[in-house]
Amino acid sequence: MLSVARYGLHTLRTRWVTFAGSFVALCLGVGLLTVTGLALASTLDAPRRAPERFAAAPVVVRGADTLRVATPIGTRAQKLAQPRAVPAAAVAALRKLGRVTPDRTFAVRLASAENGPGDLVGHPWSVAAFAPYEIASGRAPRTAREVVTTGTWAKPGRILGTDRGDVTVVGTVADRGFEHAVFYTDARAARLAPHSTQSVVAAAATAVRNAVRGNPGVQVLTGADRRFADPDPDRDREALTALNALFGTAGGVAAFVSVFVVASTFAFAVAQRRREFGLLRIAGATPGQLRRTVAVEALLVGALASAVGCVLGRYGAPGLARWSVDGGLAPGWFRIGDGDGHRWPYCAAFATGLLVALCGAAAASWRAGRTGPAEALREAAVDDRPMTAGRRLSGGVLLLTAAVLLFLALLHDPGGLLHRKSYVSRPMLLITAVALLAPVLVRPLTRLLTWVPARLPGAGGMLVRENAAAGVRRTAAVAAPVLVTVALTGSLLGTTATLNAARAVETRDRTTAAFVVTPPAGGFAETTLRALRSVPGAELSATSASAVYVLEDGVALIRSAARAADPAALEATTRLPLVSGRTTGLDDGSIIVNEEWEKHTVGERVRVWLGDGTRRTLRIAAVMPTGTGDNGAYVTPANAPGAAVDRVDVALRPGADASTVAAGLRAAARASGAHVLTRDRWIAETYPETAETDRTTRLGLLLVLGIALLYTGISLVNTMVMATSDRVRELAALRLAGAGRRQVLRLVGAEALTVVAVGAVLGLLVTALDLAGVAAALHALSVPAALTLPWTTLPWASLAVTTAGCAALAVLASVAPAALALRHRAVDLAGVRA
C-alpha cells in the first residue's frame, strides 16, 4: 500500500533538483506579492498634514472652490478650475471685525543664468507672519524692487533677474521646508496678482462665520482645517491614490506572472516524472494515490516556499518604498507600515502561494493519474500527445474571450482600451491563451526556425530541430517565461509608443500656426500680450486653460477640460478635427464639444457650469471626435472667467517673413521670460513620438515591467536548470556516440537559443495581437495614427535587450549544469536513473 505522505517526503529528498526550481519560483512569487501587498496597505491612509503657510493665522476665509450639484442620488462635487474670490460685501463685513490680510500667490521664475531654486513662489510680505516667517538677516521689503527670500541661497544685496522684473534681496527668512518663497511688498504683490481667493481675518471664528453667512461656498477655516488654505492641500491623498493604483496594478501583474510561471514550472516538474508514475502504476498505485502524492509534495513545497517568500517580502518592501520616494512617485514621508492593519498582505501572499502550488501541481498530475501503466511508460519516452483536450479547450475559450471582450470594448467604449489599467492588464488574457495553445505551435515553429540550420553540413542542426520538436512539453515550459517577458515588454512599451505617436499626429494635424509662444510661470501678463500683438506680420490666437462641468444621466457630474479662445483667431492658427459644425460658429452663447459628451449634436443646447461655477446653457456649435482624450471643449474667453492666457499660437499674415516675425516675437517675449518655439519644435517637446512619456508613467511602467522581468528571468533559469538536469543520460549517450564535450555543450546552447526564439516569436505574436486592438481603438476614435510597433521606435531597444537577456540566461542556465555533469565519465552518466 502506497503511503502518500512518506513517499512525498522521500521524493522531496531524492528529487530536490526538480523541486528546487518550483521552490524558488514560488518563493519569489510570494515575495513579490508580499512586497506589493505591504506597499498597497501602506497607501490606504495618508497622515494628517498640519497647516503650513497659515499655522499661526487666527482665521482664514476662503472663497468658493468647489462646485456642488444636487442629484436624485445625492450631492455631487467637483473642484473648480477657477476658484471664486470672497464676495466684496463679505470682505467689507469682515473688515469691521478686524484686520483683513489678502493672500496672493503667484509663480516666480529666475532668469536662465541665475542660480537658485526653480520653483519659486511669490507672496505679499504681510502674510509671512502667519507661517510664521521671521527675518533671519536683513530687513523687510519697502519698495517694489525689494524682496525677502526663504533659505540661504540668496544673500541680502543680491540682484535677481526674474520674469517679474529685476529685484534686490534685502532680507532672508528661515526655510520652513514646504516652499521656496519670495516676499514682495503688499502693493507690488497686488499688482502682480490682483486676484485673491482667500484672506486672513484677525477676529473670532464665530463672528467671522456670522459675517459670511449667506455667501454660498465661502469657507471659514480654523485649527487643523487651515491646511486647506495651503497650496494643493489634497496632494498627499492624491499621491496615495495614484500609488494605490500603481501598486495595485503591479500586484496584479505580479500575481498573474507568479501564477503563470509557477503553474508552468510545477507542470514541467510533474511531466519529468512520467516514467516514475508509470512504474508506480505497474506496482499497483491507483490514480487517486498519485494525485494525492503530488498534492502532498506541492503542499510541502508551497508551505515552505510561501513562508520564505513572506520573509523576503518583509525585507524587500522598504526598498520599494525608498525607490518610490526617490523617484518622486510617493511623498517623502511614505514608509511601509508594520501595524495590525499591515498583516493581511502576509496572509494573502501565503495563501496565494499555497493555492498556486496546489492548483499547478493538481492540473499537471491529472493527466498522469488518468493514464494506464503501459501507456504511461510509452508516454515517458517521447511527447507524442503533449496537448490534452482540456488544455486545447481552455486555450481556445480564453482566446475567444479575449476577442469578444475586445469587440465589445471597440463597440461600446474604445477609449477605455487606451487607459493604463486596461492596456496593462489586457495582454494577460492573451498570454495565458497562447501559452495554453503553445504545444500546438511549438513543433511547427521549431521546424521553421531550424529549417536552415538543419540543412547545413553536420548533424548539429538536425539534432537541435529533432530534440526541440520531440520534447514539446520541455520546449513549451522553457518558452513560457520568455513568452511572458517578451509579450509584456512589447505590449506595454508598444502601446505607450503608439499612443504617443497618435497624440503627436493629432497635435500636428491640428496646429497650423507657424510659432507657439509658451508663457513664463503664472501665465502671460497683459503687457506681454500687447507686445506680441504689435509684432508686424503676426496673427495671434491667445488661449486659456479652463474647464466646464456637465451633469450626465442626471447623476454624474463630469469635468471636461476646456480651452478658451477667440473663434476667428482660433480658425487662423488651428484646424480642429470637426465631425460637424464650424469653428467660426463658436460665440459667447455656444460651445464646441466632442462625441464623448452625452449631448453632441450641433444646435442642441446643453446645461453646463463654467470653470468658476457659473451656470450657463450653451448651444453646441461644433462637434469633435473623441480622439486620444485631448479633444476637450472649446469656449470663448467670456465663458472662462479668471482663466489666464497660457499659450499663444502665431500664424503668419500673407506676405510676412517667418524669420522677421520670429525675431519680433522673441524681442516682445524676452522681458517676460516667455519662450518662442517653432511649430515643429513645440510639438516635439510637448508631444514626443518616441515613447518619452511623462516621468511618473515611465517609472510606473518600469516598476511593473521590472517586477515581471525579474521574476520571469529567475524562473527561466530555474526551468532551464531543471530541463538540463533531466537530460543527463541523453547527453551521455551523445558522448558515447562519439560527440566531443564541446560539441555537446554547443548543442545544448543551440537548443536553448532555439527555445528562446520560440518563446520570443510567441511573445511577438501576443504583442502584435494586443497592438492590433490598440490600433483598432484609435481607428474607432478617429485618430489619424498608424500602429507603432516596438521594434520600429525607441522601445525596440528595450525589446531587443529583453530578448537578448533571456537568450543569455537560457544559454548560461543550460550550458553550466551540462558542463558540470559532463565532467564525469559518459559510461557512469549513462547509468544514472537507469
Tab-separated table of C-alpha atoms in Angstrom, residues 212-415:
chain	number	residue	atom	x	y	z
A	212	VAL	CA	-20.024	85.429	5.789
A	213	ARG	CA	-23.319	83.635	6.373
A	214	GLY	CA	-25.424	83.824	3.238
A	215	ASN	CA	-22.461	83.553	0.853
A	216	PRO	CA	-22.643	80.039	-0.666
A	217	GLY	CA	-19.372	78.169	-0.820
A	218	VAL	CA	-17.341	80.584	1.333
A	219	GLN	CA	-15.283	78.611	3.863
A	220	VAL	CA	-14.131	79.676	7.329
A	221	LEU	CA	-11.028	77.681	8.223
A	222	THR	CA	-9.703	77.350	11.763
A	223	GLY	CA	-7.472	74.908	13.607
A	224	ALA	CA	-6.355	71.915	11.555
A	225	ASP	CA	-8.692	72.931	8.720
A	226	ARG	CA	-6.339	75.831	7.912
A	227	ARG	CA	-4.309	73.335	5.911
A	228	PHE	CA	-6.977	73.575	3.208
A	229	ALA	CA	-5.709	77.106	2.548
A	230	ASP	CA	-2.264	75.718	1.690
A	231	PRO	CA	-1.468	75.071	-1.970
A	232	ASP	CA	-2.689	71.668	-3.112
A	233	PRO	CA	-3.891	70.505	0.332
A	234	ASP	CA	-5.014	67.145	-1.059
A	235	ARG	CA	-1.654	66.315	-2.609
A	236	ASP	CA	-0.909	63.547	-0.095
A	237	ARG	CA	-4.275	61.890	-0.619
A	238	GLU	CA	-3.984	62.242	-4.389
A	239	ALA	CA	-0.425	60.885	-4.333
A	240	LEU	CA	-1.551	57.886	-2.297
A	241	THR	CA	-4.489	57.312	-4.628
A	242	ALA	CA	-2.045	57.225	-7.546
A	243	LEU	CA	0.270	54.943	-5.562
A	244	ASN	CA	-2.662	52.715	-4.712
A	245	ALA	CA	-3.472	52.337	-8.396
A	246	LEU	CA	0.205	51.782	-9.262
A	247	PHE	CA	0.870	49.162	-6.589
A	248	GLY	CA	-2.479	47.531	-7.275
A	249	THR	CA	-1.535	47.179	-10.944
A	250	ALA	CA	1.945	45.952	-10.024
A	251	GLY	CA	0.443	43.465	-7.576
A	252	GLY	CA	-1.953	42.207	-10.222
A	253	VAL	CA	0.891	41.736	-12.702
A	254	ALA	CA	2.992	40.016	-10.021
A	255	ALA	CA	0.095	37.694	-9.177
A	256	PHE	CA	-0.506	36.860	-12.825
A	257	VAL	CA	3.157	36.232	-13.605
A	258	SER	CA	3.676	34.159	-10.465
A	259	VAL	CA	0.582	32.024	-11.090
A	260	PHE	CA	1.514	31.603	-14.747
A	261	VAL	CA	5.166	30.707	-14.208
A	262	VAL	CA	4.705	28.621	-11.033
A	263	ALA	CA	1.944	26.574	-12.637
A	264	SER	CA	4.141	26.052	-15.696
A	265	THR	CA	7.116	25.088	-13.529
A	266	PHE	CA	5.083	22.584	-11.484
A	267	ALA	CA	3.560	21.146	-14.630
A	268	PHE	CA	7.025	20.622	-16.103
A	269	ALA	CA	8.326	19.111	-12.857
A	270	VAL	CA	5.468	16.603	-12.820
A	271	ALA	CA	5.869	15.896	-16.560
A	272	GLN	CA	9.501	14.946	-15.914
A	273	ARG	CA	8.279	12.142	-13.633
A	274	ARG	CA	6.087	10.308	-16.110
A	275	ARG	CA	8.375	7.300	-16.073
A	276	GLU	CA	8.197	7.239	-12.286
A	277	PHE	CA	4.404	7.455	-12.370
A	278	GLY	CA	4.268	4.651	-14.901
A	279	LEU	CA	6.329	2.387	-12.664
A	280	LEU	CA	4.128	3.206	-9.681
A	281	ARG	CA	1.033	2.344	-11.715
A	282	ILE	CA	2.574	-1.002	-12.646
A	283	ALA	CA	3.354	-1.545	-8.947
A	284	GLY	CA	-0.331	-1.111	-8.120
A	285	ALA	CA	-0.679	2.574	-7.257
A	286	THR	CA	-4.084	3.998	-8.055
A	287	PRO	CA	-4.635	7.275	-9.950
A	288	GLY	CA	-6.014	8.834	-6.748
A	289	GLN	CA	-2.850	7.906	-4.839
A	290	LEU	CA	-0.687	9.539	-7.496
A	291	ARG	CA	-2.738	12.711	-7.359
A	292	ARG	CA	-2.626	12.810	-3.565
A	293	THR	CA	1.133	12.228	-3.645
A	294	VAL	CA	1.695	15.169	-5.927
A	295	ALA	CA	-0.698	17.282	-3.813
A	296	VAL	CA	1.264	16.463	-0.623
A	297	GLU	CA	4.532	17.351	-2.352
A	298	ALA	CA	3.051	20.597	-3.594
A	299	LEU	CA	1.669	21.362	-0.130
A	300	LEU	CA	5.069	20.842	1.492
A	301	VAL	CA	6.945	22.841	-1.137
A	302	GLY	CA	4.251	25.518	-1.204
A	303	ALA	CA	4.162	25.971	2.569
A	304	LEU	CA	7.935	26.260	2.911
A	305	ALA	CA	8.346	28.474	-0.166
A	306	SER	CA	5.456	30.721	0.878
A	307	ALA	CA	6.892	31.190	4.360
A	308	VAL	CA	10.332	32.071	3.000
A	309	GLY	CA	8.721	34.355	0.405
A	310	CYS	CA	6.865	36.273	3.118
A	311	VAL	CA	10.140	36.838	4.971
A	312	LEU	CA	11.854	38.020	1.781
A	313	GLY	CA	8.942	40.338	1.054
A	314	ARG	CA	9.144	41.841	4.539
A	315	TYR	CA	12.745	42.899	3.902
A	316	GLY	CA	12.180	43.867	0.274
A	317	ALA	CA	9.170	46.178	0.801
A	318	PRO	CA	11.160	49.045	2.410
A	319	GLY	CA	13.414	49.090	-0.638
A	320	LEU	CA	10.390	49.541	-2.888
A	321	ALA	CA	9.171	52.391	-0.673
A	322	ARG	CA	12.560	54.139	-0.854
A	323	TRP	CA	12.647	53.741	-4.633
A	324	SER	CA	9.153	55.207	-4.908
A	325	VAL	CA	10.137	58.226	-2.800
A	326	ASP	CA	13.438	58.772	-4.615
A	327	GLY	CA	11.669	58.532	-7.969
A	328	GLY	CA	9.044	61.085	-6.977
A	329	LEU	CA	6.201	58.557	-7.131
A	330	ALA	CA	5.487	58.864	-3.416
A	331	PRO	CA	5.598	61.709	-0.877
A	332	GLY	CA	8.764	61.995	1.177
A	333	TRP	CA	7.059	60.639	4.287
A	334	PHE	CA	5.871	57.396	2.629
A	335	ARG	CA	7.032	54.326	4.546
A	336	ILE	CA	5.993	50.681	4.829
A	337	GLY	CA	3.803	50.314	7.915
A	338	ASP	CA	4.058	47.470	10.406
A	339	GLY	CA	0.862	47.758	12.459
A	340	ASP	CA	-2.066	45.358	12.756
A	341	GLY	CA	-3.535	46.749	9.551
A	342	HIS	CA	-0.487	45.521	7.612
A	343	ARG	CA	-0.737	41.822	8.410
A	344	TRP	CA	-3.198	40.929	5.690
A	345	PRO	CA	-0.572	41.070	2.891
A	346	TYR	CA	1.356	38.240	4.577
A	347	CYS	CA	-1.773	36.112	4.945
A	348	ALA	CA	-2.908	36.833	1.395
A	349	ALA	CA	0.521	36.124	-0.115
A	350	PHE	CA	0.983	32.917	1.893
A	351	ALA	CA	-2.487	31.639	0.983
A	352	THR	CA	-1.935	32.557	-2.661
A	353	GLY	CA	1.370	30.669	-2.700
A	354	LEU	CA	-0.269	27.520	-1.336
A	355	LEU	CA	-3.184	27.806	-3.724
A	356	VAL	CA	-0.906	28.324	-6.723
A	357	ALA	CA	1.246	25.342	-5.744
A	358	LEU	CA	-1.762	23.048	-5.267
A	359	CYS	CA	-3.544	24.191	-8.429
A	360	GLY	CA	-0.405	23.986	-10.545
A	361	ALA	CA	0.514	20.529	-9.313
A	362	ALA	CA	-3.052	19.186	-9.442
A	363	ALA	CA	-3.555	20.321	-13.019
A	364	ALA	CA	-0.265	18.765	-14.071
A	365	SER	CA	-0.862	15.458	-12.266
A	366	TRP	CA	-4.388	14.931	-13.529
A	367	ARG	CA	-3.293	13.558	-16.864
A	368	ALA	CA	-0.695	11.246	-15.328
A	369	GLY	CA	-3.296	9.876	-12.916
A	370	ARG	CA	-5.665	9.018	-15.745
A	371	THR	CA	-3.247	7.016	-17.882
A	372	GLY	CA	-2.749	3.288	-17.689
A	373	PRO	CA	0.584	1.693	-16.677
A	374	ALA	CA	1.806	0.712	-20.154
A	375	GLU	CA	0.601	3.956	-21.706
A	376	ALA	CA	2.438	5.967	-19.049
A	377	LEU	CA	5.683	4.133	-19.792
A	378	ARG	CA	5.311	4.777	-23.532
A	379	GLU	CA	4.465	8.401	-22.853
A	380	ALA	CA	7.621	8.855	-20.839
A	381	ALA	CA	9.775	8.278	-23.902
A	382	VAL	CA	8.524	10.997	-26.184
A	383	ASP	CA	5.884	13.756	-26.218
A	384	ASP	CA	3.554	12.094	-28.680
A	385	ARG	CA	0.443	13.681	-27.183
A	386	PRO	CA	1.520	16.901	-25.443
A	387	MET	CA	-1.787	18.645	-25.933
A	388	THR	CA	-4.744	17.441	-23.866
A	389	ALA	CA	-8.323	18.131	-24.862
A	390	GLY	CA	-8.836	20.195	-21.691
A	391	ARG	CA	-5.832	22.379	-22.417
A	392	ARG	CA	-6.914	22.840	-26.009
A	393	LEU	CA	-10.428	23.775	-24.886
A	394	SER	CA	-9.179	26.182	-22.192
A	395	GLY	CA	-6.819	27.916	-24.596
A	396	GLY	CA	-9.500	28.256	-27.233
A	397	VAL	CA	-12.041	29.614	-24.734
A	398	LEU	CA	-9.557	32.198	-23.405
A	399	LEU	CA	-8.628	33.268	-26.920
A	400	LEU	CA	-12.292	33.588	-27.856
A	401	THR	CA	-12.977	35.501	-24.631
A	402	ALA	CA	-10.185	37.956	-25.416
A	403	ALA	CA	-11.607	38.509	-28.900
A	404	VAL	CA	-15.169	39.005	-27.630
A	405	LEU	CA	-14.081	41.449	-24.900
A	406	LEU	CA	-12.074	43.421	-27.439
A	407	PHE	CA	-15.029	43.531	-29.835
A	408	LEU	CA	-17.404	44.710	-27.098
A	409	ALA	CA	-14.944	47.371	-25.957
A	410	LEU	CA	-14.484	48.631	-29.511
A	411	LEU	CA	-18.240	48.700	-29.940
A	412	HIS	CA	-19.177	50.481	-26.700
A	413	ASP	CA	-16.078	52.151	-25.183
A	414	PRO	CA	-12.989	52.209	-27.424
A	415	GLY	CA	-11.469	54.982	-25.309
